[in-house]
Coordinates of C-alpha atoms and ligand atoms in Angstrom, one line a residue:
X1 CA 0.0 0.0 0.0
X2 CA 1.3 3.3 -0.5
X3 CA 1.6 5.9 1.8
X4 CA -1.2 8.8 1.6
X5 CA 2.1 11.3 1.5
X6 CA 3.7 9.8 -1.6
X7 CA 0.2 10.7 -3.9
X8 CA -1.5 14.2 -4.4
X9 CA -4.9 14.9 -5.7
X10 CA -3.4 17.3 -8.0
X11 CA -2.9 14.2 -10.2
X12 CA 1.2 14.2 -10.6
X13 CA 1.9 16.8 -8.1
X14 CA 5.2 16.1 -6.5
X15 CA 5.7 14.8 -2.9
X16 CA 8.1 17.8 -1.9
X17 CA 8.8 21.1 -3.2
X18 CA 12.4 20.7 -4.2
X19 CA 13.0 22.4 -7.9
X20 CA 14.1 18.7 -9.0
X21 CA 10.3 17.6 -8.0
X22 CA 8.8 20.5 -9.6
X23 CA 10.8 20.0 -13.0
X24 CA 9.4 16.2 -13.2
X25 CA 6.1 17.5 -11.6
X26 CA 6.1 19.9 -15.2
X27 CA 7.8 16.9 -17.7
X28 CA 5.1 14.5 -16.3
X29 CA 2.9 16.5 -17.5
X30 CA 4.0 17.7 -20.4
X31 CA 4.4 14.6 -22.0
X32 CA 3.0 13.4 -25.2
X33 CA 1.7 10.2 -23.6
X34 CA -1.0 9.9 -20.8
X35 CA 0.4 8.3 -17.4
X36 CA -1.7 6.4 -15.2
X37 CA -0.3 4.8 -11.9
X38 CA -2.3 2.7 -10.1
X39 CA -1.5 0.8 -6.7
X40 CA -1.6 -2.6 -6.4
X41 CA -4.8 -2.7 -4.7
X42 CA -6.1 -0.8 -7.9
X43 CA -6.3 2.3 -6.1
X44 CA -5.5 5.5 -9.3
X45 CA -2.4 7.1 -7.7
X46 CA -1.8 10.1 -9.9
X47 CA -2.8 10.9 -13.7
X48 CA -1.2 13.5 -16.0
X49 CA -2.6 16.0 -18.1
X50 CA -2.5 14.0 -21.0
X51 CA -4.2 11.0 -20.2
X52 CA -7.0 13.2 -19.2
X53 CA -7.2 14.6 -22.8
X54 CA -6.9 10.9 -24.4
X55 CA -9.3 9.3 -22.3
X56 CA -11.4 11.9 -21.4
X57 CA -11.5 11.7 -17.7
X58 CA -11.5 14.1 -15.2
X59 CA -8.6 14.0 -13.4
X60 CA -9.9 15.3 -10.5
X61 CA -12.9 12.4 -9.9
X62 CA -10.7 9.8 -10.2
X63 CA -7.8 9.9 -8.6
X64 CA -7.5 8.2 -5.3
X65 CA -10.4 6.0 -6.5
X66 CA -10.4 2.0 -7.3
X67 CA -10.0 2.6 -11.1
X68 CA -12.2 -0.3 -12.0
X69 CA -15.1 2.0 -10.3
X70 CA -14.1 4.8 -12.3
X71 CA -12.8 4.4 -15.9
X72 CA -14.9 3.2 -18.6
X73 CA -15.3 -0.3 -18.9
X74 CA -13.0 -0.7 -22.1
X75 CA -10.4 0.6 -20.6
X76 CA -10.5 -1.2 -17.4
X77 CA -10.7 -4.4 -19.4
X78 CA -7.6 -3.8 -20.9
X79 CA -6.1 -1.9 -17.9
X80 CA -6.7 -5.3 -15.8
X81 CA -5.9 -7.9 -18.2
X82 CA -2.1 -5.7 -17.8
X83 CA -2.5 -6.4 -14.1
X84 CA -3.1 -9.9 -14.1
X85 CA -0.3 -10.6 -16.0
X86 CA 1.9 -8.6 -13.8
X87 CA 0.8 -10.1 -10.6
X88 CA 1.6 -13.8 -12.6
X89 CA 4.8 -12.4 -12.6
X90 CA 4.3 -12.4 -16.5
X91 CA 6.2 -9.4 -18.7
X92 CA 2.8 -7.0 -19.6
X93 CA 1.7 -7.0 -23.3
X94 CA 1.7 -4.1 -25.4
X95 CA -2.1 -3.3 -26.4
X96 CA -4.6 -1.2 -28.4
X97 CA -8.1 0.1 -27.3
X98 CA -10.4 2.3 -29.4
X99 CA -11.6 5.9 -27.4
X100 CA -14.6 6.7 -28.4
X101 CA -14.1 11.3 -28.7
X102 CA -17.0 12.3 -30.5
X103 CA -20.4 10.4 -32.1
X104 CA -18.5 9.4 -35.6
X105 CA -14.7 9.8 -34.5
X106 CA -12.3 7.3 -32.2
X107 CA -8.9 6.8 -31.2
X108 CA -6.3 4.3 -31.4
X109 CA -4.8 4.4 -28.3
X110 CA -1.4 2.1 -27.6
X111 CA -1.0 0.9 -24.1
X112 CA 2.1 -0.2 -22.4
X113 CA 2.7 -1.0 -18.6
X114 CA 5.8 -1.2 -16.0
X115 CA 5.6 -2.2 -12.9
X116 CA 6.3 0.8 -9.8
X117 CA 8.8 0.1 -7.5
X118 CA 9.3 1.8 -4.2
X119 CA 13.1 2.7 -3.0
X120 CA 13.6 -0.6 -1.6
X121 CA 12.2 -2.3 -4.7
X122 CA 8.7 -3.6 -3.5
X123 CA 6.2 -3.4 -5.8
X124 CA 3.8 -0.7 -5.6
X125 CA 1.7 -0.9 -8.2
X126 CA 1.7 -0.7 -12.0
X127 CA 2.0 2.6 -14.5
X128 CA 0.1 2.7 -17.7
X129 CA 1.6 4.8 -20.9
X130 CA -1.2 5.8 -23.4
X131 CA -0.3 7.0 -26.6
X132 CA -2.4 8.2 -29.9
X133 CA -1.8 5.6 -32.0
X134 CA -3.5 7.2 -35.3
X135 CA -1.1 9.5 -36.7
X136 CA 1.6 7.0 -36.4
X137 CA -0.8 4.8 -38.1
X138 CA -1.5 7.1 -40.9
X139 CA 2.2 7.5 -41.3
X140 CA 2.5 3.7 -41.8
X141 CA -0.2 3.5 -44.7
X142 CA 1.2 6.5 -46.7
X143 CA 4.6 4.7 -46.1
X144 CA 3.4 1.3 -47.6
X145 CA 0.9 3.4 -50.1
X146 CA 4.5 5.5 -51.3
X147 CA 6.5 2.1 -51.3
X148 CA 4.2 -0.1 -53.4
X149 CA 3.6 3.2 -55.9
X150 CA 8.0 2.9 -55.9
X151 CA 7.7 -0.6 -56.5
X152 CA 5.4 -0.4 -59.3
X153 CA 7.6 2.2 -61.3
X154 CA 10.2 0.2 -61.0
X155 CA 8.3 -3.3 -62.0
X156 CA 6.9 -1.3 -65.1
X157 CA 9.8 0.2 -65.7
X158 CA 12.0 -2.5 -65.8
X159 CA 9.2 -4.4 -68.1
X160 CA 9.5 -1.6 -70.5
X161 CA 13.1 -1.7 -70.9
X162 CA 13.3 -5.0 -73.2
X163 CA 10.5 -3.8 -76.1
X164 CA 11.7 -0.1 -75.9
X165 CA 15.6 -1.2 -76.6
X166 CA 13.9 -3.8 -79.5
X167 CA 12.1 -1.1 -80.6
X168 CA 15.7 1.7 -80.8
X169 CA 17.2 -1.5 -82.2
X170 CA 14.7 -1.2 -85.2
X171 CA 14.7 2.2 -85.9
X172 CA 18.3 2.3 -85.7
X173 CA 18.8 -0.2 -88.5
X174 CA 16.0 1.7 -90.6
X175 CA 18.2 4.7 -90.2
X176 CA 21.9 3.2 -90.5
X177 CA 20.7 2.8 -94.3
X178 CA 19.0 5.9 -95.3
X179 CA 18.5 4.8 -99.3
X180 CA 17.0 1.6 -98.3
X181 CA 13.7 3.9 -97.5
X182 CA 11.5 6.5 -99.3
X183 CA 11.7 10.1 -97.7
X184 CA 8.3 9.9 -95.5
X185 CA 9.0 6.3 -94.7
X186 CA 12.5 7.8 -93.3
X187 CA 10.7 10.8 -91.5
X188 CA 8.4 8.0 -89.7
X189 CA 12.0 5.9 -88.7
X190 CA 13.4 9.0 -87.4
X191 CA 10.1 10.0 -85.0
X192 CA 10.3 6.5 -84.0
X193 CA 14.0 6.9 -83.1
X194 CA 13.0 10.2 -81.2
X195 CA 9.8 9.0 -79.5
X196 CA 12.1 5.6 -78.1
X197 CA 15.1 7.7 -77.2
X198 CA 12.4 9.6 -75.3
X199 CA 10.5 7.3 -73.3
X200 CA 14.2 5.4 -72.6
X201 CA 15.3 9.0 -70.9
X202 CA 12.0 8.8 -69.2
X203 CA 12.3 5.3 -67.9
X204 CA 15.6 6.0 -66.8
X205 CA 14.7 9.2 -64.6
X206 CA 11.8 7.2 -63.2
X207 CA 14.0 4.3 -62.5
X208 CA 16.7 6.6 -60.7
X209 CA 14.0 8.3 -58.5
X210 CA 12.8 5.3 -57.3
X211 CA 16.1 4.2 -56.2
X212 CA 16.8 7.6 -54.5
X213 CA 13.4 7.8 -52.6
X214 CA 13.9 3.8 -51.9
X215 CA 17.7 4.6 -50.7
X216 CA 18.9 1.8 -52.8
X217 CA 21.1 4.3 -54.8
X218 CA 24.6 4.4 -53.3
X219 CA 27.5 6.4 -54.1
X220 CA 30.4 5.6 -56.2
X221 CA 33.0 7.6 -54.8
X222 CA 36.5 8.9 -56.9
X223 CA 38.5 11.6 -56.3
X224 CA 38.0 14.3 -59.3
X225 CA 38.0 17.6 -59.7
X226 CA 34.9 19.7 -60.4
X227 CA 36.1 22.1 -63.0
X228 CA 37.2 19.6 -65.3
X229 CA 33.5 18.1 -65.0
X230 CA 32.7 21.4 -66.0
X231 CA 34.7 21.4 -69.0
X232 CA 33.4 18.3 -69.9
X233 CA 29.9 19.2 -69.6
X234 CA 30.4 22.3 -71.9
X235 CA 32.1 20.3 -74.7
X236 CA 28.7 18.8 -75.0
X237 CA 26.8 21.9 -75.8
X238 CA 29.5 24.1 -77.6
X239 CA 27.8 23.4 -80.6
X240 CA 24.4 24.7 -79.5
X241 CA 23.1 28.0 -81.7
X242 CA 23.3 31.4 -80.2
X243 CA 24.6 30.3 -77.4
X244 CA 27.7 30.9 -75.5
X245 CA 29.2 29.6 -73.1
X246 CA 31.8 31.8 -70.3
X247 CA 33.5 30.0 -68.3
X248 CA 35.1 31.2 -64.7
X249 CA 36.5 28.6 -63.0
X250 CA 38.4 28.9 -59.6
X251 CA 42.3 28.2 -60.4
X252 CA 43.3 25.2 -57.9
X253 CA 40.2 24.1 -57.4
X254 CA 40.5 21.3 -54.8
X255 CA 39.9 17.9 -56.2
X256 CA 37.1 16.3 -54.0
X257 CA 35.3 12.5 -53.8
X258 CA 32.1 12.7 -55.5
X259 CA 30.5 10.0 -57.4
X260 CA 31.6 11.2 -61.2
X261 CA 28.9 10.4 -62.8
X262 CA 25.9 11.2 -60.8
X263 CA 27.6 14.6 -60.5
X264 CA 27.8 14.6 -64.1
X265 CA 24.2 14.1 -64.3
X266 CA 23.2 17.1 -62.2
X267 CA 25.9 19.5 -63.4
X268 CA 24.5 18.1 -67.4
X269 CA 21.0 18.6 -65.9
X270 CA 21.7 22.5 -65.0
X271 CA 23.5 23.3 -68.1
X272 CA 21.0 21.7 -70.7
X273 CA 18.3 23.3 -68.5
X274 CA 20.3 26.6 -69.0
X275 CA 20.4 26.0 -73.1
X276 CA 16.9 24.6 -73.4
X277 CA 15.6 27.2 -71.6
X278 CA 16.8 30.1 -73.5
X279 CA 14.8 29.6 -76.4
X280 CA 16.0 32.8 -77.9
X281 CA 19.8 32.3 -77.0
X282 CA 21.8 34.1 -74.8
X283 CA 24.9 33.5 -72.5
X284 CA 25.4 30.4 -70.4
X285 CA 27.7 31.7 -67.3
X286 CA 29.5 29.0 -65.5
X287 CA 31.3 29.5 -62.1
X288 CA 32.8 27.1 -59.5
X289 CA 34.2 28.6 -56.8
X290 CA 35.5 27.3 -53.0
X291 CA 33.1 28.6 -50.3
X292 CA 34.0 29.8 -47.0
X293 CA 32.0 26.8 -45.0
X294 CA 34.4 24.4 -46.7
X295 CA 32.5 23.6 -49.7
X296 CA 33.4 23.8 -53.5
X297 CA 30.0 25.3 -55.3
X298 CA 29.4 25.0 -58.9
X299 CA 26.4 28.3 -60.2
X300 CA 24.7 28.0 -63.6
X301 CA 23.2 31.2 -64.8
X302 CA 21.5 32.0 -67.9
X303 CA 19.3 35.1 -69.4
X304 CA 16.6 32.5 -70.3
X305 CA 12.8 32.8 -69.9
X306 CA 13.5 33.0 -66.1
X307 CA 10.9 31.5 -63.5
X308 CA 7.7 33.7 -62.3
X309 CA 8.9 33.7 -58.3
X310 CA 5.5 32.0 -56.9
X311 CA 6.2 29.2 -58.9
X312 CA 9.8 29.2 -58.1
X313 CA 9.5 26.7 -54.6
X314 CA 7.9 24.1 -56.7
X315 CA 10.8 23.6 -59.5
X316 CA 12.6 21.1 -57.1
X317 CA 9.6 18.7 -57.1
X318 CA 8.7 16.3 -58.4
X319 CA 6.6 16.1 -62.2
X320 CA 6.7 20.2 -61.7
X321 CA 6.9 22.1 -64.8
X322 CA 6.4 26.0 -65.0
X323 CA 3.0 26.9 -66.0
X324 CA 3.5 29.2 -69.1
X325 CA 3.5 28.8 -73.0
X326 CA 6.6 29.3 -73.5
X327 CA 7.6 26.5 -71.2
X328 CA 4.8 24.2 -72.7
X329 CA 6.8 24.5 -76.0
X330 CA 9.6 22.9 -74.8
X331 CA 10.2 19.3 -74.0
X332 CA 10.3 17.8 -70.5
X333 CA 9.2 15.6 -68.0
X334 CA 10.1 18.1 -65.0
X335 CA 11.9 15.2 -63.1
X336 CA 15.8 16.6 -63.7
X337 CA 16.3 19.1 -60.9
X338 CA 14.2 16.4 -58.5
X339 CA 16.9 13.6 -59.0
X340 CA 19.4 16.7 -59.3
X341 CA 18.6 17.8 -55.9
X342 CA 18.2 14.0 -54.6
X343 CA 21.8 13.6 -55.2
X344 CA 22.9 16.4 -54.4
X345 CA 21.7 15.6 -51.0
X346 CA 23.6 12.0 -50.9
X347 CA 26.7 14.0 -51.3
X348 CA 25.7 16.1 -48.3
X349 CA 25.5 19.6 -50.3
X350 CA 22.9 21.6 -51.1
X351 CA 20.9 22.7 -54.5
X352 CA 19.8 26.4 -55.0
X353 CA 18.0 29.0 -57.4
X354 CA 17.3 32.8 -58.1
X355 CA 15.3 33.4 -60.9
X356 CA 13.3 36.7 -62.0
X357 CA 11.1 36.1 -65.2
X358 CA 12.2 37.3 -68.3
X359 CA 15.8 38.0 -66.7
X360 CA 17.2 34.5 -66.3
X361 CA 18.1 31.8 -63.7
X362 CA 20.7 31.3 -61.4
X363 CA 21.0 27.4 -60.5
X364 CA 23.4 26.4 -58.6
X365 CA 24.4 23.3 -55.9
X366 CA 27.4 22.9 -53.1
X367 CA 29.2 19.3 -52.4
X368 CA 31.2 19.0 -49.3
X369 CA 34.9 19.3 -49.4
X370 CA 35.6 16.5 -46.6
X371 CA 33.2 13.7 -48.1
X372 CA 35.5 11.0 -47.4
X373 CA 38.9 12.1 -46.8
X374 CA 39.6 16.1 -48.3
X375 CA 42.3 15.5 -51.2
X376 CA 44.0 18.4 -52.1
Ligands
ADP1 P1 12.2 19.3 -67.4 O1 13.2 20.3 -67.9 O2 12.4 18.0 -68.0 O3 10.8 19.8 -67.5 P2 13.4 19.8 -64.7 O4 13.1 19.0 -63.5 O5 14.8 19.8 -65.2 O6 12.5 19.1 -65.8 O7 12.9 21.3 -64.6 C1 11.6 21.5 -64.0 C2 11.0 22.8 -64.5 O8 11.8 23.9 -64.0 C3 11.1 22.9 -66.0 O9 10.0 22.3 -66.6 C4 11.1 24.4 -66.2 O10 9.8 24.9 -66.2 C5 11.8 24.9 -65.0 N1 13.3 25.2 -65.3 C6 14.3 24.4 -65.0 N2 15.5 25.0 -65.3 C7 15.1 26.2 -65.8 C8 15.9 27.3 -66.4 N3 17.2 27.3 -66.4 N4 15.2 28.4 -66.8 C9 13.8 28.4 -66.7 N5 13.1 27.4 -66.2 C10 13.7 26.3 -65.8

């Protein structure tokens, strides 16, 4: 039995009024789970504020009561199914009971139990943790909801990969030997070619994505050096009309470990972005530069058709495409910068834009100098 000085019917009120009792009097009840203690005669000990809320009692009429006299009948149910086991000298079961809040609306609430012992480790009773089990719940389905959507790109995906390369494989012969064809049976070869070459970049994005959000896409690390990815990169697009292309690349630049060609992929993602945006040419800036914070950033900026600034927060995700005509005319699937920003991430760095419409963009992404061990 416990002594009527060790309980309050203030509900968790402390037994003295040291600032050490006061500070657990204030985390008791602060808590995010309801507390119940109950002596081992069934008598309710204390209750925090919490547990009030979740089980809609009123602290007040119950404590100091036998809880089986008290609490709805649910809940005792469940509260002494815990005790019996106890008392067995069983371990207590984790369990779930429904509260009823409202006429149409219930909670899942999680019970757990451990036994009270006094300081000379008699048992005084049992405590009871409730916690609201429906968020967490909730969380779970849109988990298992998100993988199986995953899993399902990637099934598909993968299924498409055998027809679609048959299907390049095709056109590709049709093309290889331009005279074996009429001119409008050539044009048709040609928007095969395209539409494949297409769908392949398509599959491939949707492939990568679900890798990254599944975190099955690790990093193949190498020391390199970013400028000279840079280079690379503009090689690929020297060639593009009425564009050009300035480079200003940090001298020294520190080589780094970054996985070469994902870090292609998001440097060839900014820089194609930069061209295929600027439908009416313009200059391609490209700077890499070592920041302060011990980071080597790489900035893409163009005088392209820019990005109206409420749409601006959105380019990062996933399927988003700017909503304007002049954007409509240009092809894309609007999942580049998401995987571009996904990497980004593995690498520990950080993605960025500044955009003002009809002015250009300014893309732009850090990687860490000390991934793995800093080579200089
Ligand atoms: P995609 O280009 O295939 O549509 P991205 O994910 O690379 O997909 O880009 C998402 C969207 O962001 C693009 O559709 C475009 O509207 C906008 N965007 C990206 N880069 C630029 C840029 N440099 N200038 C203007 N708009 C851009």
């Amino acid at each position: 039995m416990v002594p009527e000085s060790q309980t309050s019917k203030a509900g968790t009120a402390p037994a003295d009024s040291g600032f050490g009792a006061l500070l657990l009097h204030s985390v008791l009840e602060n808590v995010p789970v309801g507390i119940l203690a109950v002596s081992s005669t069934g008598r309710i000990l204390a209750c925090n504020g919490t547990a009030e809320f979740l089980l809609r009692i009123i602290r007040a009429k119950i404590i100091d009561q036998e809880y089986s006299a008290v609490l709805p009948d649910h809940l005792c149910a469940a509260m002494r199914r815990q005790l019996d086991l106890l008392a067995a000298g069983d371990e207590a079961e984790d369990s779930e009971i429904d509260c009823e809040i409202s006429a149409n609306q219930s909670l899942k609430i999680g019970i757990n139990t451990a036994t009270l012992f006094d300081p000379n480790g008699e048992s005084l009773g049992c405590s009871f943790i409730f916690r609201d089990m429906s968020l967490s719940r909730e969380v779970q389905t849109l988990r298992t909801a998100n993988e199986m959507k995953s899993e399902l790109v990637r099934v598909v995906s993968h299924e498409l990969k055998s027809p679609l390369t048959a299907i390049l494989q095709a056109a590709e012969y049709l093309l290889d030997e331009p005279k074996r064809l009429e001119k409008d049976q050539l044009a048709m070869a040609s928007i095969v070619n395209e539409s494949g070459l297409w769908i392949s970049g398509l599959i491939a994005d949707l492939l990568d994505l679900s890798k990254l959000e599944g975190n099955q896409l690790g990093l193949d690390l190498e020391i390199a050096n970013l400028n000279a990815l840079v280079e690379d990169i503009v090689e690929l697009h020297r060639t593009k009309p009425n564009i050009t292309f300035e480079l200003d690349l940090t001298p020294n630049l520190p080589n780094l470990r970054f996985d070469r060609k994902k870090i292609h992929q998001v440097l060839e993602n900014f820089v194609s972005n930069a061209v295929k945006y600027s439908p009416g040419g313009g200059r391609v800036r490209i700077r890499t530069a070592q920041t302060s914070g011990h980071q080597i950033s790489v900035v893409v900026q163009d005088q392209g058709l820019g990005i109206p600034s409420d749409q601006l927060p959105y380019v990062w995700d996933k399927f988003f495409r700017v909503d304007s005509k002049e954007t409509a005319k240009i092809k894309g699937t609007g999942l580049g910068l998401a995987i571009t920003k996904r990497i980004v991430e593995l690498h520990g760095g950080n993605v960025d834009v500044e955009s003002q419409l009809g002015v250009g963009s300014v893309f732009s992404f850090t990687l860490p100098l000390n991934l793995g061990e800093p080579v200089t």
